[in-house]
Tab-separated table of C-alpha atoms in Angstrom:
chain	number	residue	atom	x	y	z
F	1	MET	CA	142.759	82.330	140.307
F	2	LYS	CA	142.583	85.376	138.772
F	3	PHE	CA	146.614	85.968	139.366
F	4	SER	CA	146.677	81.978	137.208
F	5	LEU	CA	144.352	83.149	134.956
F	6	TYR	CA	146.866	86.741	133.941
F	7	ARG	CA	149.706	84.684	134.331
F	8	ARG	CA	148.324	81.985	131.586
F	9	ASN	CA	146.983	85.074	129.515
F	10	SER	CA	150.750	87.031	129.917
F	11	LEU	CA	152.532	84.058	128.819
F	12	LEU	CA	150.325	83.467	125.727
F	13	SER	CA	150.251	87.128	124.729
F	14	GLY	CA	154.010	86.323	124.771
F	15	ILE	CA	154.209	83.943	123.097
F	16	ALA	CA	152.403	85.438	120.092
F	17	LEU	CA	154.451	88.444	120.082
F	18	LEU	CA	157.528	86.402	120.012
F	19	ALA	CA	156.434	83.789	117.171
F	20	ALA	CA	155.403	87.669	114.866
F	21	ALA	CA	159.122	89.006	115.887
F	22	LEU	CA	160.513	85.451	115.297
F	23	PRO	CA	160.280	85.917	111.091
F	24	ALA	CA	161.890	89.285	111.257
F	25	LEU	CA	164.574	88.412	113.558
F	26	ALA	CA	165.294	85.089	111.439
F	27	GLN	CA	165.398	87.411	108.764
F	28	GLN	CA	168.392	89.817	109.771
F	29	ALA	CA	170.116	86.067	110.700
F	30	THR	CA	170.273	85.299	107.784
F	31	PHE	CA	169.824	88.817	105.516
F	32	PRO	CA	170.327	88.634	102.243
F	33	THR	CA	168.252	85.764	101.036
F	34	GLY	CA	167.351	87.988	97.923
F	35	PRO	CA	168.843	90.217	95.177
F	36	ILE	CA	168.917	93.817	96.496
F	37	THR	CA	168.161	96.959	94.374
F	38	ILE	CA	169.896	100.074	95.064
F	39	VAL	CA	167.792	103.586	93.644
F	40	VAL	CA	170.433	105.631	91.496
F	41	PRO	CA	167.236	108.645	91.420
F	42	TYR	CA	169.386	110.265	87.613
F	43	ALA	CA	169.454	109.098	84.584
F	44	PRO	CA	172.011	106.649	82.967
F	45	GLY	CA	175.064	106.798	81.949
F	46	GLY	CA	175.984	110.292	84.022
F	47	SER	CA	178.484	109.984	86.836
F	48	SER	CA	176.471	109.256	89.927
F	49	ASP	CA	175.147	105.830	87.899
F	50	THR	CA	179.084	104.797	86.870
F	51	THR	CA	179.401	105.505	91.007
F	52	ALA	CA	177.101	103.670	92.121
F	53	ARG	CA	177.542	100.530	89.426
F	54	LEU	CA	181.179	100.142	90.900
F	55	PRO	CA	180.531	98.909	94.278
F	56	ALA	CA	177.152	97.235	92.917
F	57	GLY	CA	179.415	94.575	91.915
F	58	GLY	CA	181.676	94.281	95.110
F	59	LEU	CA	178.364	93.945	96.976
F	60	THR	CA	177.168	91.315	94.931
F	61	LYS	CA	180.340	89.191	95.650
F	62	ARG	CA	180.401	89.758	99.019
F	63	LEU	CA	176.502	89.514	99.890
F	64	LYS	CA	176.275	86.833	97.803
F	65	GLN	CA	172.920	87.920	96.345
F	66	THR	CA	172.424	90.108	93.110
F	67	VAL	CA	173.034	93.825	93.046
F	68	LEU	CA	170.626	95.722	91.072
F	69	VAL	CA	170.857	99.603	90.082
F	70	ASP	CA	167.848	100.847	89.399
F	71	ASN	CA	167.730	104.622	87.356
F	72	LYS	CA	164.545	106.542	88.214
F	73	PRO	CA	165.591	109.820	87.511
F	74	GLY	CA	163.357	112.454	87.615
F	75	ALA	CA	162.588	115.875	89.653
F	76	GLY	CA	166.655	116.381	90.548
F	77	GLY	CA	166.314	113.216	92.633
F	78	ASN	CA	163.498	113.093	94.327
F	79	ILE	CA	161.089	111.300	92.398
F	80	GLY	CA	164.170	107.967	93.277
F	81	ALA	CA	164.365	109.507	96.871
F	82	ALA	CA	160.802	109.475	96.923
F	83	GLY	CA	160.423	106.137	96.271
F	84	VAL	CA	162.797	104.502	98.875
F	85	ALA	CA	161.726	106.138	101.206
F	86	LYS	CA	157.865	104.556	100.820
F	87	ALA	CA	159.697	101.246	100.506
F	88	LYS	CA	159.907	98.016	102.445
F	89	ALA	CA	162.143	98.386	105.305
F	90	ASP	CA	164.430	95.099	105.051
F	91	GLY	CA	167.713	96.393	103.424
F	92	TYR	CA	166.458	95.200	100.123
F	93	THR	CA	166.078	98.515	98.245
F	94	LEU	CA	168.778	101.352	99.079
F	95	LEU	CA	168.816	104.805	97.318
F	96	PHE	CA	172.243	105.449	95.421
F	97	ALA	CA	171.858	109.357	97.538
F	98	THR	CA	173.912	112.338	96.692
F	99	SER	CA	174.655	115.764	97.930
F	100	SER	CA	172.113	117.000	95.505
F	101	HIS	CA	169.217	115.355	98.009
F	102	ALA	CA	170.798	117.203	100.908
F	103	ALA	CA	170.444	120.676	98.933
F	104	ASN	CA	166.651	119.668	97.577
F	105	LEU	CA	165.316	119.916	100.917
F	106	ALA	CA	165.876	123.789	100.394
F	107	LEU	CA	165.117	123.741	96.768
F	108	TYR	CA	162.099	122.374	96.818
F	109	LYS	CA	158.753	122.981	99.289
F	110	GLN	CA	158.010	119.320	99.088
F	111	PRO	CA	160.524	117.280	97.378
F	112	GLY	CA	158.632	114.236	98.749
F	113	TYR	CA	160.486	113.026	101.132
F	114	ASP	CA	162.383	113.752	104.366
F	115	LEU	CA	165.560	113.343	103.966
F	116	LEU	CA	166.639	112.629	108.440
F	117	LYS	CA	163.389	111.150	108.947
F	118	ASP	CA	162.870	109.146	106.431
F	119	LEU	CA	165.570	107.282	105.612
F	120	ALA	CA	168.541	106.001	108.028
F	121	PRO	CA	171.937	106.329	106.799
F	122	VAL	CA	174.520	103.257	105.644
F	123	SER	CA	177.415	104.556	104.280
F	124	LEU	CA	179.167	107.129	102.367
F	125	VAL	CA	180.712	105.954	99.285
F	126	SER	CA	182.708	109.000	97.758
F	127	SER	CA	183.552	112.044	97.109
F	128	ILE	CA	184.193	114.229	94.098
F	129	PRO	CA	185.166	118.082	93.821
F	130	ASN	CA	183.501	120.847	91.379
F	131	VAL	CA	186.729	122.033	89.355
F	132	LEU	CA	186.292	126.107	88.309
F	133	VAL	CA	187.442	125.483	84.396
F	134	VAL	CA	187.786	128.759	81.842
F	135	SER	CA	189.261	128.335	78.053
F	136	SER	CA	193.345	127.704	77.648
F	137	SER	CA	193.191	131.154	76.014
F	138	SER	CA	191.391	132.998	78.984
F	139	PRO	CA	193.872	134.968	80.414
F	140	ALA	CA	193.083	133.944	84.272
F	141	GLY	CA	196.106	131.664	85.268
F	142	SER	CA	194.345	130.905	88.925
F	143	VAL	CA	191.729	131.720	91.233
F	144	ALA	CA	192.579	135.125	92.237
F	145	GLU	CA	193.470	136.224	88.901
F	146	PHE	CA	189.877	135.161	87.741
F	147	ILE	CA	188.308	137.004	90.558
F	148	LYS	CA	189.976	140.289	89.802
F	149	LEU	CA	189.021	139.610	85.819
F	150	ALA	CA	185.345	139.031	86.849
F	151	LYS	CA	185.456	142.268	89.082
F	152	ALA	CA	186.843	144.519	86.292
F	153	SER	CA	184.710	143.380	83.337
F	154	THR	CA	182.575	145.838	82.048
F	155	ASN	CA	180.036	143.110	81.568
F	156	ALA	CA	178.957	140.147	83.475
F	157	LEU	CA	180.723	137.283	82.978
F	158	ASN	CA	179.025	134.387	82.121
F	159	TYR	CA	178.855	130.560	83.517
F	160	GLY	CA	177.120	127.656	82.568
F	161	SER	CA	175.744	124.957	84.471
F	162	ALA	CA	174.172	121.759	84.924
F	163	GLY	CA	170.859	123.270	85.244
F	164	ASN	CA	169.069	124.578	87.789
F	165	GLY	CA	169.543	123.760	91.273
F	166	THR	CA	172.391	121.575	90.622
F	167	SER	CA	175.851	121.262	92.336
F	168	SER	CA	177.786	122.446	89.235
F	169	HIS	CA	174.795	125.378	90.229
F	170	LEU	CA	175.109	126.215	93.703
F	171	ALA	CA	178.891	125.890	93.753
F	172	ALA	CA	179.402	128.926	91.174
F	173	ALA	CA	176.382	131.045	92.964
F	174	GLU	CA	179.123	130.192	96.586
F	175	PHE	CA	181.553	131.181	94.404
F	176	THR	CA	180.019	134.189	93.733
F	177	ALA	CA	178.582	135.757	96.752
F	178	LEU	CA	181.722	135.134	98.818
F	179	ALA	CA	183.746	136.723	96.081
F	180	GLY	CA	181.304	139.819	95.824
F	181	VAL	CA	180.997	139.106	91.683
F	182	ASN	CA	179.036	139.393	89.353
F	183	MET	CA	178.513	136.305	87.005
F	184	GLN	CA	175.497	135.504	84.619
F	185	HIS	CA	174.035	132.268	85.288
F	186	VAL	CA	173.405	129.980	82.138
F	187	PRO	CA	171.409	127.019	83.062
F	188	PHE	CA	171.782	124.041	80.532
F	189	LYS	CA	170.380	120.372	80.225
F	190	GLY	CA	173.220	118.992	82.101
F	191	GLY	CA	176.933	118.842	81.799
F	192	ALA	CA	177.805	118.134	79.377
F	193	PRO	CA	176.340	121.100	76.568
F	194	ALA	CA	177.699	123.313	79.673
F	195	ASN	CA	181.586	122.082	78.750
F	196	GLN	CA	180.797	121.904	75.575
F	197	GLU	CA	179.424	125.905	75.041
F	198	LEU	CA	182.691	126.789	77.412
F	199	LEU	CA	184.563	124.561	75.073
F	200	ALA	CA	183.325	126.803	72.408
F	201	GLY	CA	183.823	130.107	73.463
F	202	ARG	CA	180.550	130.649	74.406
F	203	LEU	CA	180.831	130.860	77.779
F	204	ASP	CA	183.353	132.469	80.465
F	205	VAL	CA	183.226	129.802	83.578
F	206	VAL	CA	181.901	126.461	84.509
F	207	PHE	CA	181.762	124.703	87.634
F	208	ALA	CA	181.883	120.769	86.356
F	209	PRO	CA	182.814	117.450	88.541
F	210	MET	CA	186.110	116.416	88.021
F	211	VAL	CA	184.751	113.553	86.073
F	212	GLU	CA	183.376	115.615	82.923
F	213	ILE	CA	186.108	117.504	82.691
F	214	LEU	CA	189.478	115.850	83.084
F	215	PRO	CA	189.930	115.046	79.283
F	216	PHE	CA	189.375	118.582	78.296
F	217	VAL	CA	191.967	119.254	80.682
F	218	GLU	CA	194.536	116.815	80.738
F	219	GLY	CA	194.543	117.614	76.712
F	220	GLY	CA	194.948	121.346	77.249
F	221	LYS	CA	191.460	122.863	75.894
F	222	LEU	CA	190.467	123.636	79.177
F	223	LYS	CA	192.762	125.386	82.412
F	224	ALA	CA	191.471	123.837	85.685
F	225	LEU	CA	191.829	126.563	88.252
F	226	GLY	CA	190.397	125.412	91.430
F	227	VAL	CA	188.413	122.717	93.167
F	228	THR	CA	185.579	122.998	95.371
F	229	SER	CA	186.756	120.867	98.010
F	230	ALA	CA	188.244	121.458	101.241
F	231	LYS	CA	191.718	120.186	100.161
F	232	ARG	CA	193.590	119.261	96.767
F	233	SER	CA	192.343	116.501	94.645
F	234	PRO	CA	194.802	113.433	94.779
F	235	ARG	CA	193.936	113.278	90.924
F	236	MET	CA	194.832	116.925	90.521
F	237	PRO	CA	197.733	117.446	93.205
F	238	ASN	CA	199.134	120.540	91.187
F	239	VAL	CA	195.430	121.920	91.372
F	240	PRO	CA	195.188	124.363	94.442
F	241	ALA	CA	191.684	123.940	96.876
F	242	ILE	CA	189.859	127.196	95.595
F	243	GLY	CA	189.915	127.809	99.757
F	244	GLU	CA	193.505	128.586	99.051
F	245	ALA	CA	192.553	131.963	97.705
F	246	LEU	CA	188.721	132.641	99.265
F	247	PRO	CA	188.808	131.424	102.661
F	248	GLY	CA	185.960	129.698	103.671
F	249	TYR	CA	184.962	128.437	100.539
F	250	LYS	CA	184.262	124.693	100.328
F	251	SER	CA	181.118	123.051	97.918
F	252	GLU	CA	181.880	119.091	97.392
F	253	VAL	CA	179.614	116.647	96.218
F	254	TRP	CA	179.077	113.498	97.849
F	255	ASN	CA	177.647	110.010	96.964
F	256	SER	CA	176.058	107.614	99.768
F	257	LEU	CA	174.046	104.591	100.473
F	258	MET	CA	170.604	105.196	101.950
F	259	ALA	CA	167.696	102.505	103.201
F	260	PRO	CA	164.034	103.433	104.362
F	261	ALA	CA	164.004	104.758	108.237
F	262	GLY	CA	163.047	101.576	109.913
F	263	THR	CA	165.753	99.318	108.127
F	264	PRO	CA	166.502	97.122	111.159
F	265	ALA	CA	169.965	97.918	112.586
F	266	PRO	CA	172.011	95.093	111.935
F	267	VAL	CA	171.068	95.257	108.368
F	268	ILE	CA	172.493	98.390	107.918
F	269	ALA	CA	175.565	97.608	109.432
F	270	GLN	CA	175.804	94.419	107.380
F	271	ILE	CA	175.966	96.478	104.655
F	272	ALA	CA	177.513	99.756	105.766
F	273	ALA	CA	181.162	96.937	106.529
F	274	ALA	CA	180.330	95.359	102.842
F	275	VAL	CA	180.443	98.707	101.365
F	276	GLN	CA	183.651	99.510	103.514
F	277	ASP	CA	185.398	96.587	102.152
F	278	VAL	CA	184.849	97.242	98.441
F	279	LEU	CA	186.008	100.303	98.714
F	280	LYS	CA	188.967	98.505	100.042
F	281	ASP	CA	189.548	96.832	97.033
F	282	PRO	CA	192.940	97.983	94.924
F	283	GLU	CA	190.937	98.058	91.506
F	284	VAL	CA	187.707	99.537	92.852
F	285	ARG	CA	189.473	102.184	94.018
F	286	LYS	CA	191.842	102.288	90.566
F	287	GLN	CA	188.641	102.802	88.522
F	288	LEU	CA	187.425	105.648	90.886
F	289	GLU	CA	190.131	107.431	91.705
F	290	SER	CA	190.921	107.515	87.567
F	291	GLN	CA	187.740	109.617	87.142
F	292	GLY	CA	188.945	112.002	90.238
F	293	THR	CA	186.474	110.357	92.666
F	294	VAL	CA	187.865	109.872	96.714
F	295	PRO	CA	186.598	106.697	98.101
F	296	VAL	CA	184.812	106.996	101.384
F	297	GLY	CA	183.431	104.023	103.236
F	298	SER	CA	181.881	104.852	106.681
F	299	THR	CA	179.863	103.488	109.119
F	300	PRO	CA	176.363	104.484	109.907
F	301	ALA	CA	177.086	106.218	112.843
F	302	ASP	CA	180.339	108.750	110.607
F	303	PHE	CA	177.167	109.207	108.028
F	304	ALA	CA	174.217	110.220	110.587
F	305	ARG	CA	176.437	112.786	112.668
F	306	MET	CA	177.904	114.523	109.188
F	307	LEU	CA	174.117	114.834	107.659
F	308	PRO	CA	172.852	117.873	109.491
F	309	ALA	CA	176.050	119.982	108.721
F	310	GLU	CA	175.793	119.143	105.133
F	311	ILE	CA	172.080	120.045	104.627
F	312	ALA	CA	172.624	123.738	106.788
F	313	ASP	CA	175.612	124.096	104.077
F	314	TRP	CA	173.661	123.350	100.967
F	315	ALA	CA	171.060	125.439	102.710
F	316	LYS	CA	173.470	127.971	102.608
F	317	ALA	CA	174.360	127.501	98.539
F	318	VAL	CA	170.386	127.500	98.005
F	319	LYS	CA	169.951	130.950	99.450
F	320	SER	CA	173.412	132.624	97.382
F	321	ALA	CA	171.960	130.623	94.556
F	322	ASN	CA	168.434	132.379	95.836
F	323	VAL	CA	166.532	129.470	93.473
F	324	THR	CA	163.688	127.509	93.926
F	325	LEU	CA	162.566	124.509	91.823
F	326	ASP	CA	158.718	124.765	92.795
């Protein structure tokens, strides 16, 4: 009698658990059934915002639901990231995460989220190098000549950046440490004013995202001496990687999609597959490549394997810059 009662209670419990799980299983089977929001944790109009909007349009077609871009800037991208980390883990809220989020773990004592624990990798979207650019009137015509110039200068050369802790700052700081040169950091509120100061001759060098300085380089107003990526950029094939003259140097900016931790694996896989499909579209690739951005499109597993090494690399760059932001 007790055994029969136990079996009945177990059966009832199993039915209850199955009933509770059915909505979640049904959601995974029919995902998506409504709009998806990609949170871009930076201001509208910037390179991250522009890059995010390209795949967003393609995802709308492939997932057959509207994919919206919601800008939530602040604290170097931490505000938007922390918001997504706390969002419902159902695939309807995604983060357009960048390499800055990996650096932020070392830059901020309390960024408000743990990149490895609170967010789940979906797919790398693209990568883009910074470019070591100098005035067209600079005597330096190569990375080696620039290092020689910096070492010979009586006064420290000055380099501009988009602000403390930005990729342009960290790329330059790591270069300074590895090359053994003395350069003075001049932070600005964004990349555009730093580039303008370089054009005006009031800065010696800027490590700027390729998308920002392409028009000036192609117009002959600035000289590109090297790219910060490990390899040369297809967009600037004649510009060497800095590592060719300075072995061991690499500082590459990447963009990605991440979801709140706990988002069902089938949902993440479905979004990742859609991202990869979008990035195979010739028109999307053409638009990204025209601004110096390299389309990637990775699996969640490949992205997850990459993250720890990226966090370590950016922590090293932060240490070189000797900066914290809180």
